[in-house]
XYZ file of C-alpha atoms in Angstrom:
367
model
C 169.836 22.214 -51.138
C 171.298 21.508 -47.683
C 170.636 25.118 -46.740
C 166.950 24.709 -47.553
C 166.806 21.503 -45.502
C 168.231 23.302 -42.472
C 165.791 26.206 -42.837
C 162.847 23.829 -43.253
C 163.888 21.905 -40.124
C 164.142 25.129 -38.151
C 160.666 26.221 -39.271
C 159.204 22.866 -38.229
C 160.738 22.988 -34.740
C 160.127 26.705 -34.174
C 156.486 26.360 -32.953
C 157.443 23.732 -30.369
C 160.438 25.661 -29.047
C 158.396 28.876 -29.021
C 155.641 27.172 -27.041
C 158.134 25.982 -24.422
C 159.700 29.448 -24.259
C 156.403 31.357 -24.047
C 155.688 30.520 -20.406
C 159.005 31.947 -19.231
C 158.628 34.911 -21.581
C 155.176 35.800 -20.206
C 156.316 35.534 -16.594
C 159.436 37.629 -17.199
C 157.586 40.341 -19.118
C 154.742 40.665 -16.622
C 157.195 40.692 -13.735
C 159.424 43.352 -15.273
C 157.001 45.518 -17.258
C 153.458 44.406 -16.489
C 152.565 44.029 -20.178
C 153.520 42.271 -23.399
C 154.713 44.666 -26.095
C 153.853 43.381 -29.628
C 157.006 44.828 -31.151
C 159.126 43.142 -28.458
C 157.346 39.858 -29.214
C 158.276 40.236 -32.893
C 161.925 40.914 -32.017
C 162.324 38.115 -29.466
C 160.569 35.389 -31.430
C 162.277 36.331 -34.687
C 165.578 36.131 -32.786
C 164.675 32.647 -31.541
C 163.821 31.553 -35.086
C 167.097 33.032 -36.310
C 169.159 31.171 -33.677
C 167.416 27.884 -34.456
C 168.005 28.407 -38.168
C 171.727 29.163 -37.964
C 172.213 26.234 -35.574
C 170.722 23.808 -38.079
C 172.635 25.452 -40.898
C 175.788 24.555 -38.962
C 175.008 20.969 -37.938
C 173.084 19.758 -40.993
C 173.398 17.584 -42.961
C 174.322 14.906 -40.441
C 176.686 12.143 -41.569
C 175.479 8.655 -42.386
C 175.778 6.005 -39.685
C 178.326 4.085 -41.756
C 180.394 7.166 -42.605
C 184.144 6.487 -42.279
C 185.921 7.800 -39.199
C 188.200 10.662 -40.125
C 191.373 11.529 -38.190
C 190.960 14.749 -36.308
C 194.162 16.119 -37.853
C 192.480 16.115 -41.261
C 189.465 18.033 -39.930
C 191.305 21.033 -38.502
C 192.550 24.074 -40.436
C 194.448 26.526 -38.253
C 196.086 28.722 -40.894
C 194.252 32.060 -40.934
C 193.106 33.716 -44.187
C 193.706 30.563 -46.207
C 190.362 31.263 -47.881
C 192.114 34.023 -49.850
C 194.504 31.502 -51.390
C 191.552 29.212 -52.132
C 189.818 32.032 -53.990
C 192.939 32.819 -55.999
C 193.636 29.192 -56.894
C 190.145 27.752 -57.335
C 187.857 30.524 -58.546
C 186.749 30.783 -62.166
C 186.873 34.570 -61.998
C 188.696 36.314 -64.854
C 188.997 40.072 -64.586
C 188.946 40.572 -68.364
C 185.926 38.295 -68.899
C 182.640 39.868 -67.619
C 180.809 36.585 -68.173
C 182.629 35.137 -65.155
C 181.495 37.878 -62.743
C 178.206 36.224 -61.809
C 179.393 32.682 -62.373
C 182.048 33.142 -59.697
C 179.314 33.263 -57.067
C 178.631 29.581 -57.718
C 182.177 28.601 -56.833
C 182.281 26.895 -53.400
C 185.278 28.941 -52.285
C 183.239 32.128 -52.861
C 179.753 31.278 -51.676
C 181.128 29.566 -48.560
C 182.906 32.788 -47.584
C 179.793 34.858 -48.324
C 177.594 32.426 -46.393
C 179.829 32.582 -43.308
C 179.573 36.372 -43.348
C 175.880 36.739 -44.223
C 174.797 34.076 -41.716
C 175.750 36.179 -38.692
C 174.967 39.692 -39.919
C 171.523 39.513 -38.217
C 173.265 38.533 -34.971
C 175.188 41.807 -34.918
C 171.976 43.688 -35.682
C 170.080 42.082 -32.796
C 172.969 42.559 -30.377
C 173.276 46.277 -31.051
C 169.625 47.214 -31.495
C 167.764 45.199 -28.872
C 170.404 43.900 -26.488
C 172.261 47.234 -26.430
C 175.715 45.653 -26.808
C 178.759 47.810 -27.431
C 181.028 46.991 -30.369
C 183.594 45.217 -28.153
C 180.907 43.012 -26.592
C 179.365 42.331 -29.994
C 182.737 41.171 -31.331
C 183.251 38.928 -28.315
C 179.779 37.362 -28.548
C 180.118 36.873 -32.306
C 183.467 35.158 -31.839
C 182.309 32.825 -29.068
C 179.122 31.835 -30.906
C 181.250 31.014 -33.939
C 183.629 29.061 -31.688
C 180.654 27.161 -30.244
C 179.573 26.172 -33.760
C 183.080 25.085 -34.731
C 183.471 23.011 -31.565
C 180.063 21.461 -32.205
C 181.378 20.227 -35.538
C 184.813 19.281 -34.193
C 183.341 17.145 -31.398
C 181.083 15.254 -33.796
C 177.942 16.939 -32.438
C 179.067 16.679 -28.791
C 180.587 13.192 -29.291
C 177.411 11.654 -30.685
C 179.516 10.768 -33.728
C 182.942 9.106 -33.344
C 184.773 11.766 -35.352
C 184.264 15.302 -36.695
C 182.081 15.432 -39.801
C 182.948 19.007 -40.753
C 186.218 20.906 -40.779
C 187.147 23.146 -37.862
C 188.403 26.185 -39.752
C 189.911 29.238 -38.104
C 188.773 31.222 -41.158
C 185.174 30.529 -40.151
C 185.864 32.226 -36.816
C 187.278 35.252 -38.622
C 184.457 35.467 -41.176
C 181.678 34.928 -38.638
C 183.109 37.600 -36.376
C 183.419 39.923 -39.367
C 179.779 39.286 -40.263
C 178.682 40.110 -36.722
C 180.580 43.418 -36.897
C 179.005 44.237 -40.268
C 175.566 43.624 -38.786
C 176.432 45.937 -35.900
C 177.178 48.800 -38.315
C 174.359 48.032 -40.770
C 171.634 48.332 -38.113
C 172.997 51.767 -37.268
C 171.475 53.096 -40.505
C 167.993 51.903 -39.490
C 167.874 52.794 -35.782
C 166.540 56.272 -36.559
C 163.407 54.668 -38.024
C 162.889 52.153 -35.209
C 161.749 52.687 -31.618
C 164.601 52.522 -29.147
C 164.823 49.823 -26.491
C 164.038 52.482 -23.884
C 160.889 53.508 -25.780
C 159.776 49.881 -26.006
C 160.340 49.439 -22.258
C 158.481 52.624 -21.386
C 155.538 51.700 -23.612
C 155.411 48.293 -21.895
C 155.380 49.852 -18.423
C 152.626 52.288 -19.422
C 150.532 49.430 -20.811
C 151.309 47.455 -17.647
C 149.434 49.958 -15.470
C 146.294 48.066 -16.554
C 145.767 44.363 -15.963
C 145.076 42.643 -19.286
C 143.061 39.487 -19.717
C 146.146 37.457 -20.593
C 147.827 38.719 -17.429
C 144.831 37.534 -15.377
C 145.007 34.092 -16.974
C 148.758 33.950 -16.378
C 148.172 34.897 -12.734
C 145.548 32.187 -12.271
C 147.826 29.519 -13.782
C 150.910 30.667 -11.850
C 149.072 30.610 -8.524
C 147.715 27.170 -9.353
C 151.191 25.838 -10.189
C 152.743 27.334 -7.034
C 149.924 26.052 -4.815
C 150.052 22.578 -6.407
C 153.821 22.437 -5.926
C 153.558 23.453 -2.247
C 150.731 20.960 -1.683
C 152.642 18.127 -3.352
C 155.751 18.756 -1.247
C 153.768 19.058 1.995
C 151.745 15.924 1.238
C 154.981 13.960 1.207
C 155.166 14.800 4.919
C 151.500 14.964 5.921
C 149.001 13.447 3.529
C 145.419 14.340 4.389
C 142.512 16.237 2.870
C 142.279 18.415 5.976
C 145.907 19.496 5.630
C 145.417 20.268 1.912
C 142.376 22.364 2.793
C 144.422 24.293 5.387
C 147.095 24.964 2.750
C 144.400 26.185 0.369
C 143.046 28.494 3.058
C 146.524 29.824 3.824
C 147.587 30.403 0.213
C 144.425 31.873 -1.228
C 143.002 33.653 1.826
C 145.378 34.290 4.712
C 148.372 35.404 2.627
C 146.306 37.825 0.460
C 144.525 39.140 3.572
C 147.785 40.182 5.223
C 149.567 41.129 1.967
C 147.032 43.628 0.613
C 145.341 41.276 -1.850
C 148.511 39.628 -3.132
C 149.322 35.950 -3.402
C 152.833 34.750 -4.168
C 151.952 34.664 -7.860
C 150.326 38.096 -7.959
C 153.267 39.590 -6.087
C 155.563 38.298 -8.821
C 153.275 39.522 -11.630
C 152.671 42.925 -10.014
C 148.922 42.463 -9.545
C 146.739 43.161 -6.531
C 143.121 42.060 -5.982
C 141.051 44.838 -4.467
C 137.930 43.777 -2.568
C 135.105 46.074 -1.548
C 134.582 43.597 1.256
C 138.091 42.512 2.240
C 137.035 40.155 5.022
C 138.658 36.780 5.352
C 135.315 35.087 4.719
C 134.656 36.908 1.437
C 138.174 36.236 0.168
C 137.893 32.574 1.117
C 134.472 32.163 -0.508
C 135.738 33.687 -3.746
C 138.760 31.378 -3.880
C 136.587 28.368 -3.081
C 134.045 29.367 -5.708
C 136.715 29.736 -8.406
C 138.135 26.336 -7.516
C 134.687 24.731 -7.777
C 133.750 26.668 -10.913
C 136.836 25.759 -12.952
C 137.559 22.293 -11.576
C 134.678 21.022 -9.448
C 131.909 21.792 -11.932
C 133.412 19.764 -14.827
C 134.173 16.925 -12.376
C 130.568 16.945 -11.099
C 129.330 16.835 -14.682
C 131.643 13.885 -15.362
C 130.325 12.054 -12.298
C 126.757 12.564 -13.518
C 127.780 11.241 -16.928
C 129.371 8.119 -15.381
C 126.300 7.477 -13.251
C 124.124 7.842 -16.333
C 126.335 5.397 -18.206
C 126.105 2.844 -15.375
C 122.355 3.264 -14.866
C 121.515 2.736 -18.525
C 122.914 -0.018 -20.666
C 124.720 1.801 -23.456
C 126.365 0.410 -26.536
C 129.959 1.204 -27.435
C 128.888 3.861 -29.926
C 126.507 5.446 -27.427
C 129.251 5.552 -24.776
C 131.699 7.059 -27.273
C 129.110 9.680 -28.272
C 128.537 10.485 -24.599
C 132.276 10.964 -23.996
C 132.639 13.134 -27.092
C 129.656 15.203 -26.023
C 131.137 15.696 -22.560
C 134.523 16.654 -24.024
C 132.877 19.140 -26.366
C 130.918 20.780 -23.528
C 134.047 21.062 -21.347
C 136.066 22.570 -24.213
C 133.310 25.120 -24.922
C 133.089 25.906 -21.190
C 136.794 26.656 -20.814
C 137.113 28.310 -24.215
C 134.198 30.632 -23.487
C 135.724 31.716 -20.192
C 139.171 32.191 -21.719
C 137.787 34.347 -24.545
C 135.776 36.445 -22.086
C 138.828 37.032 -19.905
C 141.084 37.784 -22.879
C 138.577 40.454 -23.895
C 139.179 41.797 -20.380
C 135.550 41.446 -19.411
C 134.541 41.339 -15.758
C 133.380 37.766 -15.124
C 130.210 37.260 -13.096
C 132.075 35.963 -10.050
C 134.085 39.199 -9.892
C 130.777 41.092 -9.763
C 129.493 38.643 -7.170
C 132.445 39.082 -4.812
C 133.068 42.731 -5.796
C 136.723 42.346 -6.735
C 138.868 44.214 -9.251
C 142.396 43.660 -10.554
C 144.884 46.481 -9.981
C 148.393 46.707 -11.381
C 151.198 47.473 -8.929
C 153.858 48.020 -11.582
C 154.207 51.684 -10.574
C 154.481 50.851 -6.879
C 158.089 49.765 -7.316
C 161.059 51.555 -8.816
C 160.881 51.936 -12.541
C 163.437 50.072 -14.504
C-alpha cells in the first residue's frame, strides 16, 4: 500500500515539476537543435516521472511527529549480503512443496530484495540508451544514486527528523547497483528497434532548419524577459521613462540592426529576422507595434472600461460582469494569437513590416 501512496504522490507532483522544467527544456533544445523532437520529449519527461517516483518510494511513508527517536547504531547495517541469510532463515519457501513457490514472493525478505533490484532497472536503461553511458559509468551512477537514497534515510530526510526512520543497509547499495547493471543489459536487446541518440539529434537539427510557431513564442518571451531584466537593473541606477525608451530602442532596434536581425534572445535560439526593408525606422516601428499590440491594446481597453465604470453608476453585479467580460475578451485575444502562431501562420504585422523568421541552426558547427 505504501508503494501505491508513493506512486500517487509522484503523479500528483509530476505536472508541477514538469511545468517548472519545461522552460529550461525549451530553451536548451532550441539552442542546441532548433526544434523539439517528440520522441525526446517522451524520453525526458518519462525519466523525470521515473526519478520523482523512485524518490518518493524511498522517502515515503514519513514517520509520525511523535515517533520515538532511534539510536543511529540500530539503523545501520554494514554487513554485506546479509539478505541471503534473511532469505534462508525467514522465507516460507520449501523446495519439495510447490505450493510455497508463489507464496514466497509475499515474504518481506524476498519482495524487498526484488523491489530494490526492479526499482532501478529503468535507470540503467535510460543511462545506456539516451545518456550514452558506458557500463563503468552506469555502475558508478547507480551506486551513487543508491547512496544518496540511503543517506537521505540515514539523515532523517536531511535532518528534518531527529533520527533515521529507515535502515541504512549496505545490501541496498549492492542490490540497487545490480539492478542498474541489469537495466543496462536489458535495454541492449531493444536498441535495434529504437532510434539511436544520434538519429534523434539529427532529426531535431533537420526540423530546426524551420522556425516553428512554438519557437517564435519562446523567442518573444525570452526577449521580453531579458529586456525586462536589463531595464529593471538599469532603472535602479537611472529611473526615467526616457531611459527605458532608449533601452527599448537599443535592444529591439539597434542590436538587431548591427547583428543581422538578431537580438540577444534570437541569437541564443538560433533565429534571425529577415526584413525586406531593414532600415532602423522599419525595425523600430515593428518592435513598437508589437509592444502596443500585445500590451498597450489590452491596457487601453482596460482604461476605457474603467472610465466607463466611473462615468456610469454601476451596481456590484454590473461591475463584476464588466470585469468578467473584459477578462474573457483578453483571454480570447491572446489565445487566438497563440493558436495562430502555433499553427505557424504569418501574422498580419509580419505582412505589414515584411519580415520572416529564418533559422540559423546550420550556420554554426553541427553537434
